[in-house]
XYZ file of C-alpha atoms in Angstrom:
102
model
C -36.171 0.067 -7.723
C -36.230 -2.698 -5.156
C -37.473 -2.549 -1.598
C -33.879 -2.398 -0.337
C -33.311 0.884 -2.236
C -36.169 2.743 -0.591
C -35.067 4.801 2.430
C -36.848 4.059 5.696
C -39.188 6.739 6.952
C -37.875 9.124 9.551
C -34.197 8.190 9.285
C -31.184 8.562 7.107
C -30.508 6.111 4.333
C -27.155 4.368 3.989
C -26.891 1.712 1.315
C -25.246 -1.519 2.362
C -21.663 -2.009 1.309
C -21.328 -4.814 -1.119
C -18.321 -6.910 -1.955
C -16.424 -6.192 1.252
C -16.362 -9.731 2.627
C -15.122 -12.666 0.667
C -15.491 -16.355 1.261
C -12.171 -18.148 1.061
C -11.629 -21.680 -0.150
C -11.720 -22.812 3.471
C -15.176 -21.246 3.887
C -14.135 -18.398 6.184
C -15.867 -15.074 5.741
C -14.049 -11.804 6.141
C -10.993 -12.904 4.155
C -9.545 -9.726 2.611
C -8.085 -11.598 -0.359
C -4.559 -11.730 -1.660
C -4.474 -8.119 -2.858
C -5.607 -6.803 0.529
C -3.055 -8.922 2.359
C -0.251 -7.795 0.057
C -1.237 -4.140 0.430
C -1.307 -4.437 4.205
C 2.099 -6.140 4.222
C 3.545 -3.457 1.938
C 2.065 -0.698 4.107
C 3.635 -2.158 7.253
C 7.040 -2.327 5.573
C 6.728 1.166 4.077
C 5.784 2.740 7.421
C 8.628 0.906 9.120
C 11.088 2.116 6.482
C 9.823 5.679 6.789
C 10.201 5.592 10.563
C 13.745 4.226 10.411
C 14.692 6.743 7.712
C 13.284 9.614 9.791
C 15.302 8.508 12.833
C 18.478 8.218 10.758
C 17.917 11.660 9.229
C 17.434 13.110 12.712
C 20.706 11.509 13.740
C 22.446 13.319 10.883
C 22.893 10.570 8.287
C 22.114 11.995 4.858
C 22.286 10.875 1.287
C 22.643 7.451 -0.161
C 24.314 5.973 2.927
C 21.378 6.953 5.170
C 18.876 5.588 2.653
C 20.766 2.299 2.279
C 21.185 1.917 6.029
C 17.464 2.595 6.566
C 16.653 -0.032 3.950
C 18.816 -2.643 5.681
C 17.607 -1.838 9.211
C 13.925 -1.734 8.256
C 14.350 -5.008 6.352
C 15.812 -6.675 9.417
C 13.117 -5.225 11.683
C 10.278 -6.170 9.344
C 11.109 -9.856 9.548
C 9.800 -10.313 13.109
C 7.365 -7.371 13.045
C 5.523 -8.354 9.852
C 5.666 -12.100 10.387
C 1.888 -12.501 10.815
C 1.145 -10.673 7.553
C 3.799 -12.620 5.648
C 2.366 -15.919 6.904
C -1.154 -14.842 5.926
C 0.003 -14.081 2.365
C 1.817 -17.408 2.086
C -1.182 -19.291 3.505
C -3.545 -17.650 1.019
C -1.240 -18.549 -1.877
C -0.987 -22.148 -0.634
C -4.776 -22.453 -0.368
C -5.214 -21.101 -3.897
C -2.612 -23.474 -5.317
C -4.178 -26.439 -3.534
C -7.524 -25.510 -5.090
C -6.049 -25.371 -8.601
C -4.562 -28.887 -8.479
C -7.789 -30.680 -7.609
């Protein structure tokens, strides 16, 4: 047991979270990594699709046509709304590829 594992006297003990921050190839800390960026991008698109589908269902469009229309509309809306996340994913991939070719 190291000194960091011993709880301080008179207070609650919370162990430090490990492995949360990563150092990217550019030396920046706090980079969530490619998996985190992809999950965030997917979550944005999924929430957007769910919102569009809910609106279309409230308007009375049911079945396959409503689903397909929600897919098209959310795809068109996600292009400008998820642009920052898409660029972050592409930048991370470019940095990784540049590091492999050295």
